[in-house]
PDB file of C-alpha atoms in Angstrom:
ATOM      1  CA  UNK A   1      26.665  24.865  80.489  1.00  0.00           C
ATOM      2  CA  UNK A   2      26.968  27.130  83.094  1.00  0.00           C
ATOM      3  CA  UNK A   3      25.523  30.057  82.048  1.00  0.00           C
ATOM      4  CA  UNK A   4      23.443  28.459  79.535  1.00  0.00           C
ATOM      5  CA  UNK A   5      21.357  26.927  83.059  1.00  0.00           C
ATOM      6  CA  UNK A   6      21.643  30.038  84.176  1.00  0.00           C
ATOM      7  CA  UNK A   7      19.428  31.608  81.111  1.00  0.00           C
ATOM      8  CA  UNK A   8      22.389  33.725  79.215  1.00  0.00           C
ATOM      9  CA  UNK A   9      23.377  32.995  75.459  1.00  0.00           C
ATOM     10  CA  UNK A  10      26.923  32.041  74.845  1.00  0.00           C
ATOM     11  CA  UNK A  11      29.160  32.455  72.128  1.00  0.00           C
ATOM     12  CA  UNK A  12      32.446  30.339  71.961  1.00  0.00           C
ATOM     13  CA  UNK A  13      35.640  31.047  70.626  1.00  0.00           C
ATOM     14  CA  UNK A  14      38.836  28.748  70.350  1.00  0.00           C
ATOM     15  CA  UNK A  15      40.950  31.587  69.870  1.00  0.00           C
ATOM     16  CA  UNK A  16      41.793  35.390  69.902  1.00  0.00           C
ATOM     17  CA  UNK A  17      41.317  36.005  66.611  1.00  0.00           C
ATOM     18  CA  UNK A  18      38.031  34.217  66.807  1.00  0.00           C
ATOM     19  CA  UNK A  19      37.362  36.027  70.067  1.00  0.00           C
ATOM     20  CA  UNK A  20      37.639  39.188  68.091  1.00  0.00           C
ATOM     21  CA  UNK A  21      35.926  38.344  65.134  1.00  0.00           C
ATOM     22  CA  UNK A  22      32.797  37.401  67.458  1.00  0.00           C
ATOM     23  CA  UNK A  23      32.630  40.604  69.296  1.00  0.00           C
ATOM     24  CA  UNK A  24      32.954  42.795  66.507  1.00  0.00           C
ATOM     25  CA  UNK A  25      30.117  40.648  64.368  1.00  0.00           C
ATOM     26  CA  UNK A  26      27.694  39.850  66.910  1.00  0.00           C
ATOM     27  CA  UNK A  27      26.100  42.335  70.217  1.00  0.00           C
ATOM     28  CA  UNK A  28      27.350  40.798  73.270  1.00  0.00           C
ATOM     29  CA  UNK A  29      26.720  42.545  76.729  1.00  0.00           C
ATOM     30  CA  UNK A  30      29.769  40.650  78.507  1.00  0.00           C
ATOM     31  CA  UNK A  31      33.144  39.188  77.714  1.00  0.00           C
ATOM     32  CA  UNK A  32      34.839  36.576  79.855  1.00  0.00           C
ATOM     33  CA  UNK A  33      38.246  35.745  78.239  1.00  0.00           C
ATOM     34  CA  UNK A  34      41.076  33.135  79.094  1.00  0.00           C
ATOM     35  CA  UNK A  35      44.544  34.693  79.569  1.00  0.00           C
ATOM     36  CA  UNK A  36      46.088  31.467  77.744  1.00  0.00           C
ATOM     37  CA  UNK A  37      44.428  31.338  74.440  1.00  0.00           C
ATOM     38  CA  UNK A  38      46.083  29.826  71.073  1.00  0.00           C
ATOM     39  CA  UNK A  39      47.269  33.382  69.271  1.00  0.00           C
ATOM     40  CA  UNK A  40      46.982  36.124  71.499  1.00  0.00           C
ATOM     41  CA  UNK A  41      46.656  36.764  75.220  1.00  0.00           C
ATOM     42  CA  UNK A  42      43.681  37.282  76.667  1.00  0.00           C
ATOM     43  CA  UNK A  43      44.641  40.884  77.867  1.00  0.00           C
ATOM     44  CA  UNK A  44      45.701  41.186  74.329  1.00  0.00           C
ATOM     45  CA  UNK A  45      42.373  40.898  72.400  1.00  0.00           C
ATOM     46  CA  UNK A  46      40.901  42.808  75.498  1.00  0.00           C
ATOM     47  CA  UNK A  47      42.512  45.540  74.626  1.00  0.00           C
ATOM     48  CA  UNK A  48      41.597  45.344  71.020  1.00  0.00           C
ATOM     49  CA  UNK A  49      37.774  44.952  72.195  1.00  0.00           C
ATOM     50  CA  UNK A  50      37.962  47.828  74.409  1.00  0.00           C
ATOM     51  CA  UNK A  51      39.280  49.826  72.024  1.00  0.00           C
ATOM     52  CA  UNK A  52      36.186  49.151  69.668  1.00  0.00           C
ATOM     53  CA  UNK A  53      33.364  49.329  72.661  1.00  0.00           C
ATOM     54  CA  UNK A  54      34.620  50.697  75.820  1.00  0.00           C
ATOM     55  CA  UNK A  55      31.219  50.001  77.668  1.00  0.00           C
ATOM     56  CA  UNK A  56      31.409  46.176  77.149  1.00  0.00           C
ATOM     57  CA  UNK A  57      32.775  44.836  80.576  1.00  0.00           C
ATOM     58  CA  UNK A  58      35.061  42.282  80.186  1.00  0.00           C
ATOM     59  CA  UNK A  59      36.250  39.293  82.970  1.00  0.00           C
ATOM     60  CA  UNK A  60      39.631  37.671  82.538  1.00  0.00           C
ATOM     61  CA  UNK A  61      39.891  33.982  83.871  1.00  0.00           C
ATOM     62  CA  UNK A  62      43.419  32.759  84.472  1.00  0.00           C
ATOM     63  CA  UNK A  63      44.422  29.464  86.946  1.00  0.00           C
ATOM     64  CA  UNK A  64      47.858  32.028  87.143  1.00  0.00           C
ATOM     65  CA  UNK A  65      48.096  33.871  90.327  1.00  0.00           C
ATOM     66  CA  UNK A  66      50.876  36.073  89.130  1.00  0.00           C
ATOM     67  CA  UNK A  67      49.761  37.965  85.922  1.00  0.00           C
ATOM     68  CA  UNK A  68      51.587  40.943  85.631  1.00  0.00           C
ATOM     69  CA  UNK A  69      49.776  44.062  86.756  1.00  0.00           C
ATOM     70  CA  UNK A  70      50.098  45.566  82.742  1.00  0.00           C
ATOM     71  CA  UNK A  71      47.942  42.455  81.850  1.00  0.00           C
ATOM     72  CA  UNK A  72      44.749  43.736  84.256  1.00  0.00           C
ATOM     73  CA  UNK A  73      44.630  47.279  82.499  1.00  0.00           C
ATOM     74  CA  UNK A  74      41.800  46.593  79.820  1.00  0.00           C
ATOM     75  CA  UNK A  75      39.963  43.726  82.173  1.00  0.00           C
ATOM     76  CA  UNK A  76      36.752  44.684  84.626  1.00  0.00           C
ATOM     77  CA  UNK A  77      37.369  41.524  86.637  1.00  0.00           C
ATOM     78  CA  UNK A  78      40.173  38.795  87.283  1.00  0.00           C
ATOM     79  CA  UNK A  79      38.597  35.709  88.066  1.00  0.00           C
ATOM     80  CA  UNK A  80      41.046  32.722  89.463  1.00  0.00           C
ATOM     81  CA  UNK A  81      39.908  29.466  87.975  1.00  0.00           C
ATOM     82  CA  UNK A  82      39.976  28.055  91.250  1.00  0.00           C
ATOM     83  CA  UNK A  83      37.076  29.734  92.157  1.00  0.00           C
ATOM     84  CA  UNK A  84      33.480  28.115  92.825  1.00  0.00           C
ATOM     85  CA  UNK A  85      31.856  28.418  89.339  1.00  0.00           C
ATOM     86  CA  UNK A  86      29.257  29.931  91.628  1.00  0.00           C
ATOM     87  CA  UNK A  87      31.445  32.875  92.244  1.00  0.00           C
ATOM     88  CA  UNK A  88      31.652  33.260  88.664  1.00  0.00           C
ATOM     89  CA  UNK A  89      28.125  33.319  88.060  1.00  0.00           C
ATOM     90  CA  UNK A  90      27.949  35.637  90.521  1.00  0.00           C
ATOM     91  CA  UNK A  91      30.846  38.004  89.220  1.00  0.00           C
ATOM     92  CA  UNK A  92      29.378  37.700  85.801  1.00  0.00           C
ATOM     93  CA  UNK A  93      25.515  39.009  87.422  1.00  0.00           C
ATOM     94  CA  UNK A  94      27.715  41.935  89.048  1.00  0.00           C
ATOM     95  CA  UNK A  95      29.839  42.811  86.064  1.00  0.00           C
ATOM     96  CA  UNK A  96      26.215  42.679  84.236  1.00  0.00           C
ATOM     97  CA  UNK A  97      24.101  44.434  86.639  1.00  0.00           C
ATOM     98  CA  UNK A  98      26.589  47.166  86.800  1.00  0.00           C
ATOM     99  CA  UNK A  99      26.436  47.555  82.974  1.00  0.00           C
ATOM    100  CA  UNK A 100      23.161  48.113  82.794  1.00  0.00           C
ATOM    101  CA  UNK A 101      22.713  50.382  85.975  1.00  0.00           C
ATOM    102  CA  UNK A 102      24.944  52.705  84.301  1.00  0.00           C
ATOM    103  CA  UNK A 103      24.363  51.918  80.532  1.00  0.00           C
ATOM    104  CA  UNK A 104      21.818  54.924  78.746  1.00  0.00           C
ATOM    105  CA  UNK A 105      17.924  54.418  78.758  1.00  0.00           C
ATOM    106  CA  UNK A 106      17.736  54.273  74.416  1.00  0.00           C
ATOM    107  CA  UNK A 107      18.217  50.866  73.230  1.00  0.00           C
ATOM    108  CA  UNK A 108      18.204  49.258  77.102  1.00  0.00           C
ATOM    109  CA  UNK A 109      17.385  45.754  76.943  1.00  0.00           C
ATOM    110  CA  UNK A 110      16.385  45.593  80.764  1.00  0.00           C
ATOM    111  CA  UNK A 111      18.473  42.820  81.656  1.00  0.00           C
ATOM    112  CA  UNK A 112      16.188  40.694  78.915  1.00  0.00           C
ATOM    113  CA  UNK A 113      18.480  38.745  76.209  1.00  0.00           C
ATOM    114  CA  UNK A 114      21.633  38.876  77.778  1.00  0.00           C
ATOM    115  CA  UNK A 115      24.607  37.697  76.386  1.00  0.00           C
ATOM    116  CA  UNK A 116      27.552  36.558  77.264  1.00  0.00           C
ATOM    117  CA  UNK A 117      30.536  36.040  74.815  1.00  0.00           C
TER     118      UNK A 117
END
């Protein structure tokens, strides 16, 4: 409900395979993934979805302080889910912002329609 108040689209998935089948079916401007999801790690599927669309920036959430380092390589952001979900709005406008600051001028949205998956 977060971001939904916060005027972005959301799609859900319940798992990495679902994760994957969303991004590859449907435009999204942002990812934010769980590390612990049923089938693959989170860093897993980012991998695979970076691999497909490099520009998409992608924000793993994890309430595990200690994620190996090899597990950040494909992720634009680590978010602790201890944080305020304030911060995460906030990360999320960043991670967006940036996108689009540095994203090409054909097919730029301006910021309007945003998704988040």
């Amino acid at each position: 409900m977060l971001f939904e108040e916060a005027g972005y689209k959301v799609l859900v998935a319940t798992s990495g395979a679902e994760a994957l089948q969303l991004f590859s079916s449907r435009p999204v401007d942002l990812v934010l993934l769980d590390y612990h999801m049923p089938g693959m790690t989170g860093d897993v599927a980012a991998a695979h979805m970076k691999a497909g669309q490099p520009d998409v920036p992608i924000a793993l959430l994890s309430a595990d302080e200690g994620l190996p380092e090899s597990a950040l390589i494909w992720v634009d952001a680590f978010v602790s889910k201890s944080e305020s979900p304030a911060n995460l709005l906030q990360m999320v406008e960043h991670l967006l912002d940036l996108r689009f600051l540095f994203a090409p001028l054909d097919g730029l949205t301006g910021g309007r329609g945003r998704r988040a998956a």
